[in-house]
Amino acid sequence: MMPPHIKAIPAQTTSEKDILGPVVLTISDLESHPNSLTVTGYSLNPDMLSSDNITVVGSGESRLLFIETQDKAYGTVNIVMTVIDPQGLTQSAQFPLYINDRPDIEAPSMVTLTEDRPYTLNFFVLDAESAPCAITPVILSANNTLIDPEKIDFGCIDNEYTALILPQTNESGTCMLTLMVSDNITDAVAIITAIILPINDAPVIQVAQPTKTYTENAPPLRICADAELVDVDTLSF
């Protein structure tokens, strides 16, 4: 009697607290119908991944493998998949599963800025498998009229990041910011509500002819005869 056959399974990569799959498993048996074959999965490191989190579904010669990873458990674990025929004969295939540590962001959900004044946003990016400050953050703005992401400058010391944000000139209101980081395998996102408080801007006098010459015995000089008062706020007289 010949044992059943399971095709070799390539190495797989996923992230913590995620679901890998479907991974196609190909099985066969010269002496049994494919539907009579059973496929089971076993983790060689149950502390990192429980065998209960390995699921195989489907029928016939192609089965679908799903693996649900645990939170805060990352590294490489070897998985053994075994096909069993009705006579109890078996064959196994082992493959490594790399579980990536998903990056985390610790950032405030709301910040308050002041019109025309810079604001420093402080946040942390945590990733056990990346060197300090190795991850490059990105901020997207829901309203570039209020905050232009191209004008945001980042800094980092020991995974404590700063983002220097300068609101657009004379603009105030509420803007949603999306802070994103990636370790090239998985992403993390934080949504920040930025409230920009208005200030009372000083009015400006615009003079069409800034210089006038006044000589002795000349007619009286009219000051600012062609001047214009400009203010981004409401003027009162």
JSON list of C-alpha atoms in Angstrom, two decimals:
[
{"chain": "A", "resi": 1, "resn": "MET", "atom": "CA", "xyz": [0.00, 0.00, 0.00]},
{"chain": "A", "resi": 2, "resn": "MET", "atom": "CA", "xyz": [1.19, 3.48, -0.87]},
{"chain": "A", "resi": 3, "resn": "PRO", "atom": "CA", "xyz": [0.77, 6.46, 1.48]},
{"chain": "A", "resi": 4, "resn": "PRO", "atom": "CA", "xyz": [-1.03, 9.58, 0.28]},
{"chain": "A", "resi": 5, "resn": "HIS", "atom": "CA", "xyz": [0.93, 12.53, -1.04]},
{"chain": "A", "resi": 6, "resn": "ILE", "atom": "CA", "xyz": [0.97, 16.21, -0.07]},
{"chain": "A", "resi": 7, "resn": "LYS", "atom": "CA", "xyz": [2.82, 18.73, -2.19]},
{"chain": "A", "resi": 8, "resn": "ALA", "atom": "CA", "xyz": [5.63, 20.75, -0.60]},
{"chain": "A", "resi": 9, "resn": "ILE", "atom": "CA", "xyz": [4.46, 24.05, 0.91]},
{"chain": "A", "resi": 10, "resn": "PRO", "atom": "CA", "xyz": [6.62, 27.16, 0.48]},
{"chain": "A", "resi": 11, "resn": "ALA", "atom": "CA", "xyz": [7.55, 29.44, 3.37]},
{"chain": "A", "resi": 12, "resn": "GLN", "atom": "CA", "xyz": [4.79, 31.85, 4.38]},
{"chain": "A", "resi": 13, "resn": "THR", "atom": "CA", "xyz": [4.75, 35.34, 5.91]},
{"chain": "A", "resi": 14, "resn": "THR", "atom": "CA", "xyz": [2.02, 37.04, 7.90]},
{"chain": "A", "resi": 15, "resn": "SER", "atom": "CA", "xyz": [1.66, 39.42, 10.84]},
{"chain": "A", "resi": 16, "resn": "GLU", "atom": "CA", "xyz": [0.58, 39.09, 14.43]},
{"chain": "A", "resi": 17, "resn": "LYS", "atom": "CA", "xyz": [-3.16, 39.25, 15.09]},
{"chain": "A", "resi": 18, "resn": "ASP", "atom": "CA", "xyz": [-3.91, 38.50, 11.46]},
{"chain": "A", "resi": 19, "resn": "ILE", "atom": "CA", "xyz": [-5.28, 35.69, 9.28]},
{"chain": "A", "resi": 20, "resn": "LEU", "atom": "CA", "xyz": [-3.07, 34.02, 6.70]},
{"chain": "A", "resi": 21, "resn": "GLY", "atom": "CA", "xyz": [-4.78, 32.42, 3.77]},
{"chain": "A", "resi": 22, "resn": "PRO", "atom": "CA", "xyz": [-6.02, 30.89, 1.77]},
{"chain": "A", "resi": 23, "resn": "VAL", "atom": "CA", "xyz": [-2.91, 28.81, 1.11]},
{"chain": "A", "resi": 24, "resn": "VAL", "atom": "CA", "xyz": [-3.65, 26.06, -1.42]},
{"chain": "A", "resi": 25, "resn": "LEU", "atom": "CA", "xyz": [-2.68, 22.54, -0.32]},
{"chain": "A", "resi": 26, "resn": "THR", "atom": "CA", "xyz": [-2.43, 19.91, -3.05]},
{"chain": "A", "resi": 27, "resn": "ILE", "atom": "CA", "xyz": [-2.98, 16.29, -1.97]},
{"chain": "A", "resi": 28, "resn": "SER", "atom": "CA", "xyz": [-3.46, 12.98, -3.77]},
{"chain": "A", "resi": 29, "resn": "ASP", "atom": "CA", "xyz": [-3.61, 9.22, -3.25]},
{"chain": "A", "resi": 30, "resn": "LEU", "atom": "CA", "xyz": [-3.25, 6.49, -5.85]},
{"chain": "A", "resi": 31, "resn": "GLU", "atom": "CA", "xyz": [-5.52, 4.12, -3.92]},
{"chain": "A", "resi": 32, "resn": "SER", "atom": "CA", "xyz": [-8.18, 6.42, -2.40]},
{"chain": "A", "resi": 33, "resn": "HIS", "atom": "CA", "xyz": [-10.65, 9.01, -3.59]},
{"chain": "A", "resi": 34, "resn": "PRO", "atom": "CA", "xyz": [-9.42, 12.55, -2.76]},
{"chain": "A", "resi": 35, "resn": "ASN", "atom": "CA", "xyz": [-12.59, 13.26, -0.76]},
{"chain": "A", "resi": 36, "resn": "SER", "atom": "CA", "xyz": [-11.68, 10.45, 1.64]},
{"chain": "A", "resi": 37, "resn": "LEU", "atom": "CA", "xyz": [-8.38, 12.09, 2.59]},
{"chain": "A", "resi": 38, "resn": "THR", "atom": "CA", "xyz": [-8.04, 14.10, 5.79]},
{"chain": "A", "resi": 39, "resn": "VAL", "atom": "CA", "xyz": [-5.63, 16.99, 6.28]},
{"chain": "A", "resi": 40, "resn": "THR", "atom": "CA", "xyz": [-4.51, 18.23, 9.69]},
{"chain": "A", "resi": 41, "resn": "GLY", "atom": "CA", "xyz": [-2.14, 20.96, 10.83]},
{"chain": "A", "resi": 42, "resn": "TYR", "atom": "CA", "xyz": [0.19, 21.12, 13.81]},
{"chain": "A", "resi": 43, "resn": "SER", "atom": "CA", "xyz": [2.30, 23.95, 15.24]},
{"chain": "A", "resi": 44, "resn": "LEU", "atom": "CA", "xyz": [5.75, 23.06, 16.56]},
{"chain": "A", "resi": 45, "resn": "ASN", "atom": "CA", "xyz": [5.67, 26.11, 18.85]},
{"chain": "A", "resi": 46, "resn": "PRO", "atom": "CA", "xyz": [2.28, 26.29, 20.58]},
{"chain": "A", "resi": 47, "resn": "ASP", "atom": "CA", "xyz": [3.40, 29.27, 22.68]},
{"chain": "A", "resi": 48, "resn": "MET", "atom": "CA", "xyz": [3.75, 31.34, 19.51]},
{"chain": "A", "resi": 49, "resn": "LEU", "atom": "CA", "xyz": [0.91, 29.73, 17.57]},
{"chain": "A", "resi": 50, "resn": "SER", "atom": "CA", "xyz": [-1.73, 27.32, 18.81]},
{"chain": "A", "resi": 51, "resn": "SER", "atom": "CA", "xyz": [-2.56, 24.35, 16.60]},
{"chain": "A", "resi": 52, "resn": "ASP", "atom": "CA", "xyz": [-6.21, 25.20, 17.22]},
{"chain": "A", "resi": 53, "resn": "ASN", "atom": "CA", "xyz": [-5.67, 28.28, 15.05]},
{"chain": "A", "resi": 54, "resn": "ILE", "atom": "CA", "xyz": [-4.85, 26.15, 12.00]},
{"chain": "A", "resi": 55, "resn": "THR", "atom": "CA", "xyz": [-7.87, 25.45, 9.80]},
{"chain": "A", "resi": 56, "resn": "VAL", "atom": "CA", "xyz": [-8.19, 23.41, 6.61]},
{"chain": "A", "resi": 57, "resn": "VAL", "atom": "CA", "xyz": [-11.36, 23.61, 4.50]},
{"chain": "A", "resi": 58, "resn": "GLY", "atom": "CA", "xyz": [-12.49, 22.21, 1.19]},
{"chain": "A", "resi": 59, "resn": "SER", "atom": "CA", "xyz": [-12.58, 18.81, -0.48]},
{"chain": "A", "resi": 60, "resn": "GLY", "atom": "CA", "xyz": [-10.90, 16.96, -3.32]},
{"chain": "A", "resi": 61, "resn": "GLU", "atom": "CA", "xyz": [-7.25, 17.33, -4.22]},
{"chain": "A", "resi": 62, "resn": "SER", "atom": "CA", "xyz": [-7.10, 21.06, -3.38]},
{"chain": "A", "resi": 63, "resn": "ARG", "atom": "CA", "xyz": [-7.63, 22.15, 0.21]},
{"chain": "A", "resi": 64, "resn": "LEU", "atom": "CA", "xyz": [-7.44, 25.68, 1.63]},
{"chain": "A", "resi": 65, "resn": "LEU", "atom": "CA", "xyz": [-5.31, 26.45, 4.66]},
{"chain": "A", "resi": 66, "resn": "PHE", "atom": "CA", "xyz": [-6.01, 29.37, 7.02]},
{"chain": "A", "resi": 67, "resn": "ILE", "atom": "CA", "xyz": [-3.90, 30.33, 10.03]},
{"chain": "A", "resi": 68, "resn": "GLU", "atom": "CA", "xyz": [-4.97, 32.89, 12.62]},
{"chain": "A", "resi": 69, "resn": "THR", "atom": "CA", "xyz": [-2.03, 34.41, 14.49]},
{"chain": "A", "resi": 70, "resn": "GLN", "atom": "CA", "xyz": [-2.05, 35.68, 18.06]},
{"chain": "A", "resi": 71, "resn": "ASP", "atom": "CA", "xyz": [-1.45, 39.16, 19.43]},
{"chain": "A", "resi": 72, "resn": "LYS", "atom": "CA", "xyz": [2.08, 39.98, 20.62]},
{"chain": "A", "resi": 73, "resn": "ALA", "atom": "CA", "xyz": [3.43, 36.66, 19.31]},
{"chain": "A", "resi": 74, "resn": "TYR", "atom": "CA", "xyz": [5.93, 37.00, 16.50]},
{"chain": "A", "resi": 75, "resn": "GLY", "atom": "CA", "xyz": [8.93, 35.21, 15.05]},
{"chain": "A", "resi": 76, "resn": "THR", "atom": "CA", "xyz": [9.29, 32.03, 13.00]},
{"chain": "A", "resi": 77, "resn": "VAL", "atom": "CA", "xyz": [7.28, 28.90, 13.76]},
{"chain": "A", "resi": 78, "resn": "ASN", "atom": "CA", "xyz": [7.35, 25.62, 11.85]},
{"chain": "A", "resi": 79, "resn": "ILE", "atom": "CA", "xyz": [4.01, 24.19, 10.74]},
{"chain": "A", "resi": 80, "resn": "VAL", "atom": "CA", "xyz": [3.48, 20.51, 9.91]},
{"chain": "A", "resi": 81, "resn": "MET", "atom": "CA", "xyz": [0.63, 19.60, 7.56]},
{"chain": "A", "resi": 82, "resn": "THR", "atom": "CA", "xyz": [-0.33, 15.91, 7.40]},
{"chain": "A", "resi": 83, "resn": "VAL", "atom": "CA", "xyz": [-2.56, 14.08, 4.94]},
{"chain": "A", "resi": 84, "resn": "ILE", "atom": "CA", "xyz": [-4.19, 10.83, 6.13]},
{"chain": "A", "resi": 85, "resn": "ASP", "atom": "CA", "xyz": [-5.85, 8.18, 3.96]},
{"chain": "A", "resi": 86, "resn": "PRO", "atom": "CA", "xyz": [-8.68, 5.82, 5.07]},
{"chain": "A", "resi": 87, "resn": "GLN", "atom": "CA", "xyz": [-6.13, 3.10, 5.92]},
{"chain": "A", "resi": 88, "resn": "GLY", "atom": "CA", "xyz": [-4.30, 5.41, 8.32]},
{"chain": "A", "resi": 89, "resn": "LEU", "atom": "CA", "xyz": [-1.25, 5.93, 6.13]},
{"chain": "A", "resi": 90, "resn": "THR", "atom": "CA", "xyz": [0.17, 9.44, 6.29]},
{"chain": "A", "resi": 91, "resn": "GLN", "atom": "CA", "xyz": [2.57, 11.86, 4.70]},
{"chain": "A", "resi": 92, "resn": "SER", "atom": "CA", "xyz": [3.59, 15.24, 6.09]},
{"chain": "A", "resi": 93, "resn": "ALA", "atom": "CA", "xyz": [4.99, 18.50, 4.75]},
{"chain": "A", "resi": 94, "resn": "GLN", "atom": "CA", "xyz": [6.64, 21.08, 6.98]},
{"chain": "A", "resi": 95, "resn": "PHE", "atom": "CA", "xyz": [7.06, 24.77, 6.23]},
{"chain": "A", "resi": 96, "resn": "PRO", "atom": "CA", "xyz": [8.26, 27.84, 8.16]},
{"chain": "A", "resi": 97, "resn": "LEU", "atom": "CA", "xyz": [5.79, 30.59, 8.97]},
{"chain": "A", "resi": 98, "resn": "TYR", "atom": "CA", "xyz": [7.28, 34.01, 9.69]},
{"chain": "A", "resi": 99, "resn": "ILE", "atom": "CA", "xyz": [5.02, 36.12, 11.90]},
{"chain": "A", "resi": 100, "resn": "ASN", "atom": "CA", "xyz": [5.86, 39.80, 11.68]},
{"chain": "A", "resi": 101, "resn": "ASP", "atom": "CA", "xyz": [5.54, 42.15, 14.64]},
{"chain": "A", "resi": 102, "resn": "ARG", "atom": "CA", "xyz": [2.96, 44.70, 13.55]},
{"chain": "A", "resi": 103, "resn": "PRO", "atom": "CA", "xyz": [4.07, 48.31, 14.21]},
{"chain": "A", "resi": 104, "resn": "ASP", "atom": "CA", "xyz": [2.06, 50.33, 16.72]},
{"chain": "A", "resi": 105, "resn": "ILE", "atom": "CA", "xyz": [1.46, 54.07, 16.95]},
{"chain": "A", "resi": 106, "resn": "GLU", "atom": "CA", "xyz": [0.99, 55.93, 20.21]},
{"chain": "A", "resi": 107, "resn": "ALA", "atom": "CA", "xyz": [-0.36, 59.37, 19.32]},
{"chain": "A", "resi": 108, "resn": "PRO", "atom": "CA", "xyz": [-3.01, 61.77, 20.63]},
{"chain": "A", "resi": 109, "resn": "SER", "atom": "CA", "xyz": [-6.42, 61.54, 18.98]},
{"chain": "A", "resi": 110, "resn": "MET", "atom": "CA", "xyz": [-6.93, 65.32, 19.12]},
{"chain": "A", "resi": 111, "resn": "VAL", "atom": "CA", "xyz": [-4.57, 68.31, 19.08]},
{"chain": "A", "resi": 112, "resn": "THR", "atom": "CA", "xyz": [-5.18, 72.05, 19.25]},
{"chain": "A", "resi": 113, "resn": "LEU", "atom": "CA", "xyz": [-3.19, 74.45, 17.09]},
{"chain": "A", "resi": 114, "resn": "THR", "atom": "CA", "xyz": [-3.24, 78.21, 16.72]},
{"chain": "A", "resi": 115, "resn": "GLU", "atom": "CA", "xyz": [-3.55, 80.03, 13.42]},
{"chain": "A", "resi": 116, "resn": "ASP", "atom": "CA", "xyz": [-0.19, 81.00, 11.85]},
{"chain": "A", "resi": 117, "resn": "ARG", "atom": "CA", "xyz": [1.80, 79.35, 14.65]},
{"chain": "A", "resi": 118, "resn": "PRO", "atom": "CA", "xyz": [3.87, 76.14, 14.44]},
{"chain": "A", "resi": 119, "resn": "TYR", "atom": "CA", "xyz": [2.84, 73.12, 16.50]},
{"chain": "A", "resi": 120, "resn": "THR", "atom": "CA", "xyz": [4.96, 70.12, 17.47]},
{"chain": "A", "resi": 121, "resn": "LEU", "atom": "CA", "xyz": [3.12, 66.79, 17.47]},
{"chain": "A", "resi": 122, "resn": "ASN", "atom": "CA", "xyz": [4.80, 64.13, 19.62]},
{"chain": "A", "resi": 123, "resn": "PHE", "atom": "CA", "xyz": [4.15, 60.43, 19.00]},
{"chain": "A", "resi": 124, "resn": "PHE", "atom": "CA", "xyz": [5.79, 57.01, 19.34]},
{"chain": "A", "resi": 125, "resn": "VAL", "atom": "CA", "xyz": [6.24, 54.26, 16.76]},
{"chain": "A", "resi": 126, "resn": "LEU", "atom": "CA", "xyz": [6.77, 50.85, 18.38]},
{"chain": "A", "resi": 127, "resn": "ASP", "atom": "CA", "xyz": [8.14, 47.89, 16.43]},
{"chain": "A", "resi": 128, "resn": "ALA", "atom": "CA", "xyz": [10.22, 45.21, 18.12]},
{"chain": "A", "resi": 129, "resn": "GLU", "atom": "CA", "xyz": [11.88, 44.15, 14.87]},
{"chain": "A", "resi": 130, "resn": "SER", "atom": "CA", "xyz": [12.93, 47.58, 13.60]},
{"chain": "A", "resi": 131, "resn": "ALA", "atom": "CA", "xyz": [15.85, 49.72, 14.71]},
{"chain": "A", "resi": 132, "resn": "PRO", "atom": "CA", "xyz": [14.96, 52.93, 16.59]},
{"chain": "A", "resi": 133, "resn": "CYS", "atom": "CA", "xyz": [13.71, 55.63, 14.22]},
{"chain": "A", "resi": 134, "resn": "ALA", "atom": "CA", "xyz": [14.06, 53.28, 11.24]},
{"chain": "A", "resi": 135, "resn": "ILE", "atom": "CA", "xyz": [10.40, 53.61, 10.26]},
{"chain": "A", "resi": 136, "resn": "THR", "atom": "CA", "xyz": [9.46, 56.68, 8.23]},
{"chain": "A", "resi": 137, "resn": "PRO", "atom": "CA", "xyz": [6.05, 58.16, 9.11]},
{"chain": "A", "resi": 138, "resn": "VAL", "atom": "CA", "xyz": [3.67, 59.80, 6.66]},
{"chain": "A", "resi": 139, "resn": "ILE", "atom": "CA", "xyz": [0.87, 62.26, 7.41]},
{"chain": "A", "resi": 140, "resn": "LEU", "atom": "CA", "xyz": [-2.05, 62.84, 5.07]},
{"chain": "A", "resi": 141, "resn": "SER", "atom": "CA", "xyz": [-4.36, 65.83, 5.41]},
{"chain": "A", "resi": 142, "resn": "ALA", "atom": "CA", "xyz": [-8.08, 65.79, 4.69]},
{"chain": "A", "resi": 143, "resn": "ASN", "atom": "CA", "xyz": [-7.91, 69.52, 3.92]},
{"chain": "A", "resi": 144, "resn": "ASN", "atom": "CA", "xyz": [-4.73, 70.88, 2.35]},
{"chain": "A", "resi": 145, "resn": "THR", "atom": "CA", "xyz": [-6.18, 74.39, 2.58]},
{"chain": "A", "resi": 146, "resn": "LEU", "atom": "CA", "xyz": [-5.80, 74.16, 6.36]},
{"chain": "A", "resi": 147, "resn": "ILE", "atom": "CA", "xyz": [-2.73, 71.92, 6.69]},
{"chain": "A", "resi": 148, "resn": "ASP", "atom": "CA", "xyz": [-0.42, 71.06, 3.80]},
{"chain": "A", "resi": 149, "resn": "PRO", "atom": "CA", "xyz": [1.32, 67.71, 4.53]},
{"chain": "A", "resi": 150, "resn": "GLU", "atom": "CA", "xyz": [4.20, 68.72, 2.26]},
{"chain": "A", "resi": 151, "resn": "LYS", "atom": "CA", "xyz": [5.12, 71.37, 4.83]},
{"chain": "A", "resi": 152, "resn": "ILE", "atom": "CA", "xyz": [5.32, 68.95, 7.79]},
{"chain": "A", "resi": 153, "resn": "ASP", "atom": "CA", "xyz": [8.84, 68.24, 9.06]},
{"chain": "A", "resi": 154, "resn": "PHE", "atom": "CA", "xyz": [9.61, 65.04, 10.99]},
{"chain": "A", "resi": 155, "resn": "GLY", "atom": "CA", "xyz": [12.24, 64.27, 13.59]},
{"chain": "A", "resi": 156, "resn": "CYS", "atom": "CA", "xyz": [13.00, 61.26, 15.79]},
{"chain": "A", "resi": 157, "resn": "ILE", "atom": "CA", "xyz": [15.10, 60.34, 18.83]},
{"chain": "A", "resi": 158, "resn": "ASP", "atom": "CA", "xyz": [14.86, 56.83, 20.36]},
{"chain": "A", "resi": 159, "resn": "ASN", "atom": "CA", "xyz": [11.54, 56.11, 18.62]},
{"chain": "A", "resi": 160, "resn": "GLU", "atom": "CA", "xyz": [10.01, 59.32, 19.96]},
{"chain": "A", "resi": 161, "resn": "TYR", "atom": "CA", "xyz": [8.91, 61.12, 16.83]},
{"chain": "A", "resi": 162, "resn": "THR", "atom": "CA", "xyz": [8.04, 64.76, 16.30]},
{"chain": "A", "resi": 163, "resn": "ALA", "atom": "CA", "xyz": [6.08, 66.35, 13.48]},
{"chain": "A", "resi": 164, "resn": "LEU", "atom": "CA", "xyz": [6.38, 70.12, 13.13]},
{"chain": "A", "resi": 165, "resn": "ILE", "atom": "CA", "xyz": [3.07, 71.33, 11.69]},
{"chain": "A", "resi": 166, "resn": "LEU", "atom": "CA", "xyz": [2.48, 74.87, 10.43]},
{"chain": "A", "resi": 167, "resn": "PRO", "atom": "CA", "xyz": [-1.10, 75.70, 9.45]},
{"chain": "A", "resi": 168, "resn": "GLN", "atom": "CA", "xyz": [-1.66, 77.52, 6.19]},
{"chain": "A", "resi": 169, "resn": "THR", "atom": "CA", "xyz": [-1.44, 81.32, 6.52]},
{"chain": "A", "resi": 170, "resn": "ASN", "atom": "CA", "xyz": [-4.54, 82.96, 8.02]},
{"chain": "A", "resi": 171, "resn": "GLU", "atom": "CA", "xyz": [-6.46, 79.66, 8.05]},
{"chain": "A", "resi": 172, "resn": "SER", "atom": "CA", "xyz": [-8.42, 78.16, 10.94]},
{"chain": "A", "resi": 173, "resn": "GLY", "atom": "CA", "xyz": [-10.87, 75.30, 11.40]},
{"chain": "A", "resi": 174, "resn": "THR", "atom": "CA", "xyz": [-10.85, 71.53, 11.91]},
{"chain": "A", "resi": 175, "resn": "CYS", "atom": "CA", "xyz": [-8.75, 69.13, 9.86]},
{"chain": "A", "resi": 176, "resn": "MET", "atom": "CA", "xyz": [-8.47, 65.35, 10.03]},
{"chain": "A", "resi": 177, "resn": "LEU", "atom": "CA", "xyz": [-4.90, 64.03, 9.83]},
{"chain": "A", "resi": 178, "resn": "THR", "atom": "CA", "xyz": [-4.02, 60.42, 9.00]},
{"chain": "A", "resi": 179, "resn": "LEU", "atom": "CA", "xyz": [-0.72, 59.27, 10.49]},
{"chain": "A", "resi": 180, "resn": "MET", "atom": "CA", "xyz": [0.65, 56.13, 8.81]},
{"chain": "A", "resi": 181, "resn": "VAL", "atom": "CA", "xyz": [3.72, 53.94, 9.36]},
{"chain": "A", "resi": 182, "resn": "SER", "atom": "CA", "xyz": [4.86, 50.73, 7.70]},
{"chain": "A", "resi": 183, "resn": "ASP", "atom": "CA", "xyz": [7.54, 48.12, 8.35]},
{"chain": "A", "resi": 184, "resn": "ASN", "atom": "CA", "xyz": [7.28, 47.03, 4.68]},
{"chain": "A", "resi": 185, "resn": "ILE", "atom": "CA", "xyz": [5.05, 44.11, 5.67]},
{"chain": "A", "resi": 186, "resn": "THR", "atom": "CA", "xyz": [2.16, 45.64, 7.57]},
{"chain": "A", "resi": 187, "resn": "ASP", "atom": "CA", "xyz": [0.90, 49.16, 8.21]},
{"chain": "A", "resi": 188, "resn": "ALA", "atom": "CA", "xyz": [-0.41, 51.02, 11.22]},
{"chain": "A", "resi": 189, "resn": "VAL", "atom": "CA", "xyz": [-2.72, 54.04, 11.09]},
{"chain": "A", "resi": 190, "resn": "ALA", "atom": "CA", "xyz": [-3.75, 56.69, 13.62]},
{"chain": "A", "resi": 191, "resn": "ILE", "atom": "CA", "xyz": [-6.43, 59.33, 13.00]},
{"chain": "A", "resi": 192, "resn": "ILE", "atom": "CA", "xyz": [-5.79, 62.73, 14.60]},
{"chain": "A", "resi": 193, "resn": "THR", "atom": "CA", "xyz": [-8.27, 65.60, 14.76]},
{"chain": "A", "resi": 194, "resn": "ALA", "atom": "CA", "xyz": [-6.42, 68.92, 14.45]},
{"chain": "A", "resi": 195, "resn": "ILE", "atom": "CA", "xyz": [-8.34, 71.99, 15.64]},
{"chain": "A", "resi": 196, "resn": "ILE", "atom": "CA", "xyz": [-6.82, 75.28, 14.46]},
{"chain": "A", "resi": 197, "resn": "LEU", "atom": "CA", "xyz": [-7.95, 78.21, 16.62]},
{"chain": "A", "resi": 198, "resn": "PRO", "atom": "CA", "xyz": [-8.28, 81.60, 14.91]},
{"chain": "A", "resi": 199, "resn": "ILE", "atom": "CA", "xyz": [-6.46, 84.74, 16.04]},
{"chain": "A", "resi": 200, "resn": "ASN", "atom": "CA", "xyz": [-7.32, 88.40, 15.45]},
{"chain": "A", "resi": 201, "resn": "ASP", "atom": "CA", "xyz": [-4.91, 89.51, 12.74]},
{"chain": "A", "resi": 202, "resn": "ALA", "atom": "CA", "xyz": [-3.71, 93.12, 12.84]},
{"chain": "A", "resi": 203, "resn": "PRO", "atom": "CA", "xyz": [-5.01, 95.23, 9.94]},
{"chain": "A", "resi": 204, "resn": "VAL", "atom": "CA", "xyz": [-2.59, 96.35, 7.23]},
{"chain": "A", "resi": 205, "resn": "ILE", "atom": "CA", "xyz": [-2.45, 99.73, 5.45]},
{"chain": "A", "resi": 206, "resn": "GLN", "atom": "CA", "xyz": [-1.55, 99.41, 1.79]},
{"chain": "A", "resi": 207, "resn": "VAL", "atom": "CA", "xyz": [-0.34, 102.66, 0.18]},
{"chain": "A", "resi": 208, "resn": "ALA", "atom": "CA", "xyz": [-0.23, 102.90, -3.59]},
{"chain": "A", "resi": 209, "resn": "GLN", "atom": "CA", "xyz": [2.58, 105.51, -3.46]},
{"chain": "A", "resi": 210, "resn": "PRO", "atom": "CA", "xyz": [4.70, 104.79, -0.38]},
{"chain": "A", "resi": 211, "resn": "THR", "atom": "CA", "xyz": [6.95, 107.93, -0.71]},
{"chain": "A", "resi": 212, "resn": "LYS", "atom": "CA", "xyz": [5.94, 111.58, -1.10]},
{"chain": "A", "resi": 213, "resn": "THR", "atom": "CA", "xyz": [8.13, 114.69, -1.19]},
{"chain": "A", "resi": 214, "resn": "TYR", "atom": "CA", "xyz": [6.97, 117.72, 0.79]},
{"chain": "A", "resi": 215, "resn": "THR", "atom": "CA", "xyz": [8.65, 121.09, 0.32]},
{"chain": "A", "resi": 216, "resn": "GLU", "atom": "CA", "xyz": [8.41, 124.35, 2.19]},
{"chain": "A", "resi": 217, "resn": "ASN", "atom": "CA", "xyz": [5.32, 126.43, 1.36]},
{"chain": "A", "resi": 218, "resn": "ALA", "atom": "CA", "xyz": [3.77, 123.51, -0.55]},
{"chain": "A", "resi": 219, "resn": "PRO", "atom": "CA", "xyz": [0.03, 122.94, -0.26]},
{"chain": "A", "resi": 220, "resn": "PRO", "atom": "CA", "xyz": [-1.09, 120.87, 2.70]},
{"chain": "A", "resi": 221, "resn": "LEU", "atom": "CA", "xyz": [-0.15, 117.19, 2.34]},
{"chain": "A", "resi": 222, "resn": "ARG", "atom": "CA", "xyz": [-2.98, 114.68, 2.48]},
{"chain": "A", "resi": 223, "resn": "ILE", "atom": "CA", "xyz": [-1.70, 111.60, 4.31]},
{"chain": "A", "resi": 224, "resn": "CYS", "atom": "CA", "xyz": [-2.75, 108.26, 2.81]},
{"chain": "A", "resi": 225, "resn": "ALA", "atom": "CA", "xyz": [-5.17, 109.78, 0.35]},
{"chain": "A", "resi": 226, "resn": "ASP", "atom": "CA", "xyz": [-4.96, 106.61, -1.76]},
{"chain": "A", "resi": 227, "resn": "ALA", "atom": "CA", "xyz": [-4.39, 104.13, 1.06]},
{"chain": "A", "resi": 228, "resn": "GLU", "atom": "CA", "xyz": [-6.43, 100.97, 1.56]},
{"chain": "A", "resi": 229, "resn": "LEU", "atom": "CA", "xyz": [-7.16, 99.20, 4.84]},
{"chain": "A", "resi": 230, "resn": "VAL", "atom": "CA", "xyz": [-6.83, 95.43, 4.58]},
{"chain": "A", "resi": 231, "resn": "ASP", "atom": "CA", "xyz": [-7.65, 92.88, 7.30]},
{"chain": "A", "resi": 232, "resn": "VAL", "atom": "CA", "xyz": [-8.38, 89.16, 7.10]},
{"chain": "A", "resi": 233, "resn": "ASP", "atom": "CA", "xyz": [-10.75, 89.68, 10.01]},
{"chain": "A", "resi": 234, "resn": "THR", "atom": "CA", "xyz": [-13.70, 92.12, 10.13]},
{"chain": "A", "resi": 235, "resn": "LEU", "atom": "CA", "xyz": [-12.72, 95.80, 10.31]},
{"chain": "A", "resi": 236, "resn": "SER", "atom": "CA", "xyz": [-14.46, 98.17, 12.73]},
{"chain": "A", "resi": 237, "resn": "PHE", "atom": "CA", "xyz": [-14.43, 101.94, 12.43]}
]
